[in-house]
Amino acid sequence: IVDDTVGDVDASVGDVNDTVGDDDASVGDVDDTVADVDDSFREVVASVGDVDDTVGDVDDTFGDADDRVEDVGDAVGDVDDTIGDVDDTVGNVDDTIGDVPDTVGDVNASVGVVDDTVGDVDDTVGDVDDTIGDVDDTVEEVDDTVGDLDDAVENLDDTDEDVDATVGDDDAPVGDVDDTFLDVDDTVGDVDDTVGAVDDAVGDVDAP
């Protein structure tokens, strides 16, 4: 009886050792999961850096748009100045007609100046159109950059979801560790019962 009981004790001790080994493996799984969480957070930090860079690009593009708008304002000012020149030239034509009604040649010359000035106005208006086209191009660049910002934010959201999923996976190994500790407690209880049985058996042997 004693030999059988001692054998049971050895078997129970072996079970305890196996359970402790399972516990060590579960702790290793927890360490691996924590490392995965750390990597995921590093990816989040990198994604935030990408968002910052994209926001900087948006700021630069809007600065370019402001410059283009100022160019349009300058070009419109040039148109106003040229129109003023036309008005002055027309006034000169009127003066020439009034002062020298017989000098048709002078009138024709003044009309030629008006034509030249009108040509300058057309050229300036063309410059305004070109500048407005540049503004349109800049607005398209802003739209593209904003689209890049939206993509970066979506990547950040995806990384956050990966972190949440990784943290959720982390709960499983922790639960395994808790179960392993319960198994250890049960096995220790079995050992105590077996030791008690050994004591009883030894008592029976010692009894006359």
PDB file of C-alpha atoms in Angstrom:
ATOM      1  CA  ILE A   1       0.000   0.000   0.000  1.00  0.00           C
ATOM      2  CA  VAL A   2       2.836   2.381   0.867  1.00  0.00           C
ATOM      3  CA  ASP A   3       4.587   1.709  -2.445  1.00  0.00           C
ATOM      4  CA  ASP A   4       1.395   2.361  -4.387  1.00  0.00           C
ATOM      5  CA  THR A   5       0.789   5.535  -2.438  1.00  0.00           C
ATOM      6  CA  VAL A   6       4.346   6.744  -3.005  1.00  0.00           C
ATOM      7  CA  GLY A   7       3.888   6.029  -6.703  1.00  0.00           C
ATOM      8  CA  ASP A   8       0.751   8.128  -6.676  1.00  0.00           C
ATOM      9  CA  VAL A   9       2.709  10.927  -5.016  1.00  0.00           C
ATOM     10  CA  ASP A  10       5.421  10.728  -7.689  1.00  0.00           C
ATOM     11  CA  ALA A  11       2.772  10.833 -10.417  1.00  0.00           C
ATOM     12  CA  SER A  12       1.136  13.851  -8.797  1.00  0.00           C
ATOM     13  CA  VAL A  13       4.492  15.621  -8.549  1.00  0.00           C
ATOM     14  CA  GLY A  14       5.035  14.886 -12.241  1.00  0.00           C
ATOM     15  CA  ASP A  15       1.635  16.413 -12.980  1.00  0.00           C
ATOM     16  CA  VAL A  16       2.661  19.506 -11.024  1.00  0.00           C
ATOM     17  CA  ASN A  17       5.886  19.776 -13.037  1.00  0.00           C
ATOM     18  CA  ASP A  18       3.937  19.419 -16.311  1.00  0.00           C
ATOM     19  CA  THR A  19       1.461  22.059 -15.192  1.00  0.00           C
ATOM     20  CA  VAL A  20       4.282  24.446 -14.242  1.00  0.00           C
ATOM     21  CA  GLY A  21       5.838  23.839 -17.668  1.00  0.00           C
ATOM     22  CA  ASP A  22       2.520  24.721 -19.317  1.00  0.00           C
ATOM     23  CA  ASP A  23       2.464  27.867 -17.161  1.00  0.00           C
ATOM     24  CA  ASP A  24       5.942  28.849 -18.398  1.00  0.00           C
ATOM     25  CA  ALA A  25       4.811  28.361 -22.021  1.00  0.00           C
ATOM     26  CA  SER A  26       1.732  30.527 -21.429  1.00  0.00           C
ATOM     27  CA  VAL A  27       3.904  33.255 -19.902  1.00  0.00           C
ATOM     28  CA  GLY A  28       6.103  33.072 -23.010  1.00  0.00           C
ATOM     29  CA  ASP A  29       2.989  33.550 -25.167  1.00  0.00           C
ATOM     30  CA  VAL A  30       2.112  36.633 -23.103  1.00  0.00           C
ATOM     31  CA  ASP A  31       5.616  38.043 -23.682  1.00  0.00           C
ATOM     32  CA  ASP A  32       5.273  37.478 -27.444  1.00  0.00           C
ATOM     33  CA  THR A  33       1.872  39.184 -27.498  1.00  0.00           C
ATOM     34  CA  VAL A  34       3.226  42.173 -25.552  1.00  0.00           C
ATOM     35  CA  ALA A  35       6.020  42.452 -28.138  1.00  0.00           C
ATOM     36  CA  ASP A  36       3.385  42.426 -30.932  1.00  0.00           C
ATOM     37  CA  VAL A  37       1.480  45.220 -29.163  1.00  0.00           C
ATOM     38  CA  ASP A  38       4.711  47.244 -28.891  1.00  0.00           C
ATOM     39  CA  ASP A  39       5.356  46.806 -32.639  1.00  0.00           C
ATOM     40  CA  SER A  40       1.780  47.888 -33.437  1.00  0.00           C
ATOM     41  CA  PHE A  41       2.163  51.053 -31.363  1.00  0.00           C
ATOM     42  CA  ARG A  42       5.424  51.823 -33.176  1.00  0.00           C
ATOM     43  CA  GLU A  43       3.478  51.568 -36.459  1.00  0.00           C
ATOM     44  CA  VAL A  44       0.895  53.993 -35.032  1.00  0.00           C
ATOM     45  CA  VAL A  45       3.670  56.482 -34.237  1.00  0.00           C
ATOM     46  CA  ALA A  46       5.050  56.130 -37.777  1.00  0.00           C
ATOM     47  CA  SER A  47       1.562  56.669 -39.257  1.00  0.00           C
ATOM     48  CA  VAL A  48       1.121  59.826 -37.175  1.00  0.00           C
ATOM     49  CA  GLY A  49       4.443  61.071 -38.591  1.00  0.00           C
ATOM     50  CA  ASP A  50       3.112  60.474 -42.121  1.00  0.00           C
ATOM     51  CA  VAL A  51      -0.025  62.478 -41.276  1.00  0.00           C
ATOM     52  CA  ASP A  52       2.148  65.350 -39.986  1.00  0.00           C
ATOM     53  CA  ASP A  53       4.169  65.343 -43.221  1.00  0.00           C
ATOM     54  CA  THR A  54       0.995  65.380 -45.339  1.00  0.00           C
ATOM     55  CA  VAL A  55      -0.444  68.277 -43.322  1.00  0.00           C
ATOM     56  CA  GLY A  56       2.817  70.156 -43.961  1.00  0.00           C
ATOM     57  CA  ASP A  57       2.398  69.531 -47.695  1.00  0.00           C
ATOM     58  CA  VAL A  58      -1.164  70.890 -47.509  1.00  0.00           C
ATOM     59  CA  ASP A  59       0.108  74.052 -45.791  1.00  0.00           C
ATOM     60  CA  ASP A  60       2.756  74.538 -48.485  1.00  0.00           C
ATOM     61  CA  THR A  61       0.217  74.035 -51.279  1.00  0.00           C
ATOM     62  CA  PHE A  62      -2.196  76.542 -49.750  1.00  0.00           C
ATOM     63  CA  GLY A  63       0.715  78.990 -49.514  1.00  0.00           C
ATOM     64  CA  ASP A  64       1.300  78.528 -53.247  1.00  0.00           C
ATOM     65  CA  ALA A  65      -2.409  79.143 -53.864  1.00  0.00           C
ATOM     66  CA  ASP A  66      -2.214  82.426 -51.928  1.00  0.00           C
ATOM     67  CA  ASP A  67       0.749  83.497 -54.063  1.00  0.00           C
ATOM     68  CA  ARG A  68      -1.170  82.700 -57.251  1.00  0.00           C
ATOM     69  CA  VAL A  69      -4.188  84.712 -56.038  1.00  0.00           C
ATOM     70  CA  GLU A  70      -1.869  87.660 -55.372  1.00  0.00           C
ATOM     71  CA  ASP A  71      -0.558  87.290 -58.925  1.00  0.00           C
ATOM     72  CA  VAL A  72      -4.141  87.505 -60.207  1.00  0.00           C
ATOM     73  CA  GLY A  73      -4.655  90.695 -58.178  1.00  0.00           C
ATOM     74  CA  ASP A  74      -1.491  92.200 -59.653  1.00  0.00           C
ATOM     75  CA  ALA A  75      -2.572  91.269 -63.184  1.00  0.00           C
ATOM     76  CA  VAL A  76      -6.011  92.832 -62.661  1.00  0.00           C
ATOM     77  CA  GLY A  77      -4.248  95.972 -61.437  1.00  0.00           C
ATOM     78  CA  ASP A  78      -2.236  96.017 -64.662  1.00  0.00           C
ATOM     79  CA  VAL A  79      -5.491  95.784 -66.647  1.00  0.00           C
ATOM     80  CA  ASP A  80      -6.893  98.763 -64.735  1.00  0.00           C
ATOM     81  CA  ASP A  81      -3.740 100.764 -65.444  1.00  0.00           C
ATOM     82  CA  THR A  82      -3.895  99.913 -69.146  1.00  0.00           C
ATOM     83  CA  ILE A  83      -7.578 100.853 -69.353  1.00  0.00           C
ATOM     84  CA  GLY A  84      -6.624 104.170 -67.749  1.00  0.00           C
ATOM     85  CA  ASP A  85      -4.056 104.637 -70.493  1.00  0.00           C
ATOM     86  CA  VAL A  86      -6.764 103.947 -73.091  1.00  0.00           C
ATOM     87  CA  ASP A  87      -8.994 106.568 -71.493  1.00  0.00           C
ATOM     88  CA  ASP A  88      -6.139 109.073 -71.565  1.00  0.00           C
ATOM     89  CA  THR A  89      -5.432 108.278 -75.215  1.00  0.00           C
ATOM     90  CA  VAL A  90      -9.095 108.622 -76.145  1.00  0.00           C
ATOM     91  CA  GLY A  91      -9.082 111.970 -74.353  1.00  0.00           C
ATOM     92  CA  ASN A  92      -6.088 112.996 -76.420  1.00  0.00           C
ATOM     93  CA  VAL A  93      -7.940 111.964 -79.575  1.00  0.00           C
ATOM     94  CA  ASP A  94     -10.883 114.119 -78.575  1.00  0.00           C
ATOM     95  CA  ASP A  95      -8.571 117.046 -77.886  1.00  0.00           C
ATOM     96  CA  THR A  96      -6.858 116.578 -81.231  1.00  0.00           C
ATOM     97  CA  ILE A  97     -10.165 116.440 -83.075  1.00  0.00           C
ATOM     98  CA  GLY A  98     -11.361 119.556 -81.274  1.00  0.00           C
ATOM     99  CA  ASP A  99      -8.140 121.507 -81.672  1.00  0.00           C
ATOM    100  CA  VAL A 100      -7.186 120.467 -85.181  1.00  0.00           C
ATOM    101  CA  PRO A 101     -10.334 119.385 -87.032  1.00  0.00           C
ATOM    102  CA  ASP A 102      -8.505 119.744 -90.344  1.00  0.00           C
ATOM    103  CA  THR A 103      -5.612 117.448 -89.388  1.00  0.00           C
ATOM    104  CA  VAL A 104      -7.081 114.080 -90.242  1.00  0.00           C
ATOM    105  CA  GLY A 105      -3.610 112.561 -90.253  1.00  0.00           C
ATOM    106  CA  ASP A 106      -3.119 113.410 -86.597  1.00  0.00           C
ATOM    107  CA  VAL A 107      -6.484 111.853 -85.822  1.00  0.00           C
ATOM    108  CA  ASN A 108      -5.514 108.684 -87.669  1.00  0.00           C
ATOM    109  CA  ALA A 109      -2.225 108.578 -85.760  1.00  0.00           C
ATOM    110  CA  SER A 110      -4.052 108.917 -82.458  1.00  0.00           C
ATOM    111  CA  VAL A 111      -6.446 106.154 -83.483  1.00  0.00           C
ATOM    112  CA  GLY A 112      -3.413 103.970 -84.197  1.00  0.00           C
ATOM    113  CA  VAL A 113      -2.171 104.624 -80.669  1.00  0.00           C
ATOM    114  CA  VAL A 114      -5.582 103.598 -79.370  1.00  0.00           C
ATOM    115  CA  ASP A 115      -5.365 100.339 -81.349  1.00  0.00           C
ATOM    116  CA  ASP A 116      -1.916  99.637 -79.922  1.00  0.00           C
ATOM    117  CA  THR A 117      -3.143 100.333 -76.413  1.00  0.00           C
ATOM    118  CA  VAL A 118      -6.153  98.051 -76.916  1.00  0.00           C
ATOM    119  CA  GLY A 119      -3.724  95.358 -78.073  1.00  0.00           C
ATOM    120  CA  ASP A 120      -1.812  95.829 -74.822  1.00  0.00           C
ATOM    121  CA  VAL A 121      -5.085  95.395 -72.943  1.00  0.00           C
ATOM    122  CA  ASP A 122      -5.739  92.120 -74.799  1.00  0.00           C
ATOM    123  CA  ASP A 123      -2.247  90.882 -73.921  1.00  0.00           C
ATOM    124  CA  THR A 124      -2.738  91.786 -70.272  1.00  0.00           C
ATOM    125  CA  VAL A 125      -6.116  90.011 -70.205  1.00  0.00           C
ATOM    126  CA  GLY A 126      -4.382  86.948 -71.668  1.00  0.00           C
ATOM    127  CA  ASP A 127      -1.854  87.112 -68.821  1.00  0.00           C
ATOM    128  CA  VAL A 128      -4.758  87.234 -66.357  1.00  0.00           C
ATOM    129  CA  ASP A 129      -6.292  84.131 -67.985  1.00  0.00           C
ATOM    130  CA  ASP A 130      -2.948  82.303 -67.715  1.00  0.00           C
ATOM    131  CA  THR A 131      -2.633  83.269 -64.052  1.00  0.00           C
ATOM    132  CA  ILE A 132      -6.189  82.065 -63.356  1.00  0.00           C
ATOM    133  CA  GLY A 133      -5.247  78.757 -65.039  1.00  0.00           C
ATOM    134  CA  ASP A 134      -2.272  78.499 -62.675  1.00  0.00           C
ATOM    135  CA  VAL A 135      -4.641  79.060 -59.743  1.00  0.00           C
ATOM    136  CA  ASP A 136      -6.883  76.236 -61.023  1.00  0.00           C
ATOM    137  CA  ASP A 137      -3.841  73.932 -61.217  1.00  0.00           C
ATOM    138  CA  THR A 138      -2.894  74.872 -57.654  1.00  0.00           C
ATOM    139  CA  VAL A 139      -6.441  74.130 -56.445  1.00  0.00           C
ATOM    140  CA  GLU A 140      -6.187  70.676 -58.072  1.00  0.00           C
ATOM    141  CA  GLU A 141      -2.886  70.128 -56.240  1.00  0.00           C
ATOM    142  CA  VAL A 142      -4.613  71.089 -52.993  1.00  0.00           C
ATOM    143  CA  ASP A 143      -7.391  68.559 -53.715  1.00  0.00           C
ATOM    144  CA  ASP A 144      -4.798  65.829 -54.407  1.00  0.00           C
ATOM    145  CA  THR A 145      -2.905  66.661 -51.207  1.00  0.00           C
ATOM    146  CA  VAL A 146      -6.127  66.584 -49.173  1.00  0.00           C
ATOM    147  CA  GLY A 147      -6.835  63.164 -50.702  1.00  0.00           C
ATOM    148  CA  ASP A 148      -3.375  62.020 -49.525  1.00  0.00           C
ATOM    149  CA  LEU A 149      -4.238  63.329 -46.054  1.00  0.00           C
ATOM    150  CA  ASP A 150      -7.483  61.305 -46.068  1.00  0.00           C
ATOM    151  CA  ASP A 151      -5.510  58.171 -47.077  1.00  0.00           C
ATOM    152  CA  ALA A 152      -2.998  58.759 -44.260  1.00  0.00           C
ATOM    153  CA  VAL A 153      -5.823  59.144 -41.734  1.00  0.00           C
ATOM    154  CA  GLU A 154      -7.421  55.896 -43.011  1.00  0.00           C
ATOM    155  CA  ASN A 155      -4.052  54.133 -42.578  1.00  0.00           C
ATOM    156  CA  LEU A 156      -3.907  55.477 -39.033  1.00  0.00           C
ATOM    157  CA  ASP A 157      -7.424  54.120 -38.352  1.00  0.00           C
ATOM    158  CA  ASP A 158      -6.402  50.703 -39.780  1.00  0.00           C
ATOM    159  CA  THR A 159      -3.314  50.647 -37.523  1.00  0.00           C
ATOM    160  CA  ASP A 160      -5.480  51.508 -34.489  1.00  0.00           C
ATOM    161  CA  GLU A 161      -7.758  48.565 -35.382  1.00  0.00           C
ATOM    162  CA  ASP A 162      -4.698  46.287 -35.624  1.00  0.00           C
ATOM    163  CA  VAL A 163      -3.605  47.424 -32.160  1.00  0.00           C
ATOM    164  CA  ASP A 164      -7.088  46.751 -30.766  1.00  0.00           C
ATOM    165  CA  ALA A 165      -7.072  43.282 -32.348  1.00  0.00           C
ATOM    166  CA  THR A 166      -3.597  42.549 -30.966  1.00  0.00           C
ATOM    167  CA  VAL A 167      -4.607  43.677 -27.486  1.00  0.00           C
ATOM    168  CA  GLY A 168      -7.687  41.445 -27.762  1.00  0.00           C
ATOM    169  CA  ASP A 169      -5.451  38.482 -28.668  1.00  0.00           C
ATOM    170  CA  ASP A 170      -3.364  39.307 -25.592  1.00  0.00           C
ATOM    171  CA  ASP A 171      -6.335  38.383 -23.335  1.00  0.00           C
ATOM    172  CA  ALA A 172      -6.271  34.716 -24.458  1.00  0.00           C
ATOM    173  CA  PRO A 173      -2.753  33.815 -23.150  1.00  0.00           C
ATOM    174  CA  VAL A 174      -3.512  35.622 -19.882  1.00  0.00           C
ATOM    175  CA  GLY A 175      -6.645  33.491 -19.495  1.00  0.00           C
ATOM    176  CA  ASP A 176      -4.524  30.385 -20.165  1.00  0.00           C
ATOM    177  CA  VAL A 177      -2.155  31.435 -17.371  1.00  0.00           C
ATOM    178  CA  ASP A 178      -5.090  31.836 -14.965  1.00  0.00           C
ATOM    179  CA  ASP A 179      -6.394  28.355 -15.900  1.00  0.00           C
ATOM    180  CA  THR A 180      -2.909  26.896 -15.415  1.00  0.00           C
ATOM    181  CA  PHE A 181      -2.647  28.382 -11.915  1.00  0.00           C
ATOM    182  CA  LEU A 182      -6.037  26.795 -11.069  1.00  0.00           C
ATOM    183  CA  ASP A 183      -4.752  23.430 -12.364  1.00  0.00           C
ATOM    184  CA  VAL A 184      -1.663  23.810 -10.155  1.00  0.00           C
ATOM    185  CA  ASP A 185      -3.867  24.483  -7.113  1.00  0.00           C
ATOM    186  CA  ASP A 186      -5.975  21.375  -7.870  1.00  0.00           C
ATOM    187  CA  THR A 187      -2.871  19.219  -8.329  1.00  0.00           C
ATOM    188  CA  VAL A 188      -1.365  20.471  -5.055  1.00  0.00           C
ATOM    189  CA  GLY A 189      -4.644  19.541  -3.366  1.00  0.00           C
ATOM    190  CA  ASP A 190      -4.379  16.046  -4.858  1.00  0.00           C
ATOM    191  CA  VAL A 191      -0.818  15.766  -3.516  1.00  0.00           C
ATOM    192  CA  ASP A 192      -2.001  16.791  -0.055  1.00  0.00           C
ATOM    193  CA  ASP A 193      -4.702  14.111  -0.209  1.00  0.00           C
ATOM    194  CA  THR A 194      -2.160  11.512  -1.332  1.00  0.00           C
ATOM    195  CA  VAL A 195       0.256  12.466   1.469  1.00  0.00           C
ATOM    196  CA  GLY A 196      -2.610  12.100   3.915  1.00  0.00           C
ATOM    197  CA  ALA A 197      -3.313   8.635   2.529  1.00  0.00           C
ATOM    198  CA  VAL A 198       0.377   7.739   2.946  1.00  0.00           C
ATOM    199  CA  ASP A 199       0.302   8.899   6.560  1.00  0.00           C
ATOM    200  CA  ASP A 200      -2.789   6.758   7.169  1.00  0.00           C
ATOM    201  CA  ALA A 201      -1.151   3.762   5.508  1.00  0.00           C
ATOM    202  CA  VAL A 202       2.024   4.193   7.572  1.00  0.00           C
ATOM    203  CA  GLY A 203      -0.126   4.427  10.676  1.00  0.00           C
ATOM    204  CA  ASP A 204      -1.826   1.176   9.738  1.00  0.00           C
ATOM    205  CA  VAL A 205       1.572  -0.511   9.271  1.00  0.00           C
ATOM    206  CA  ASP A 206       2.847   0.747  12.632  1.00  0.00           C
ATOM    207  CA  ALA A 207      -0.322  -0.411  14.401  1.00  0.00           C
ATOM    208  CA  PRO A 208       0.126  -3.826  16.132  1.00  0.00           C
TER     209      PRO A 208
END
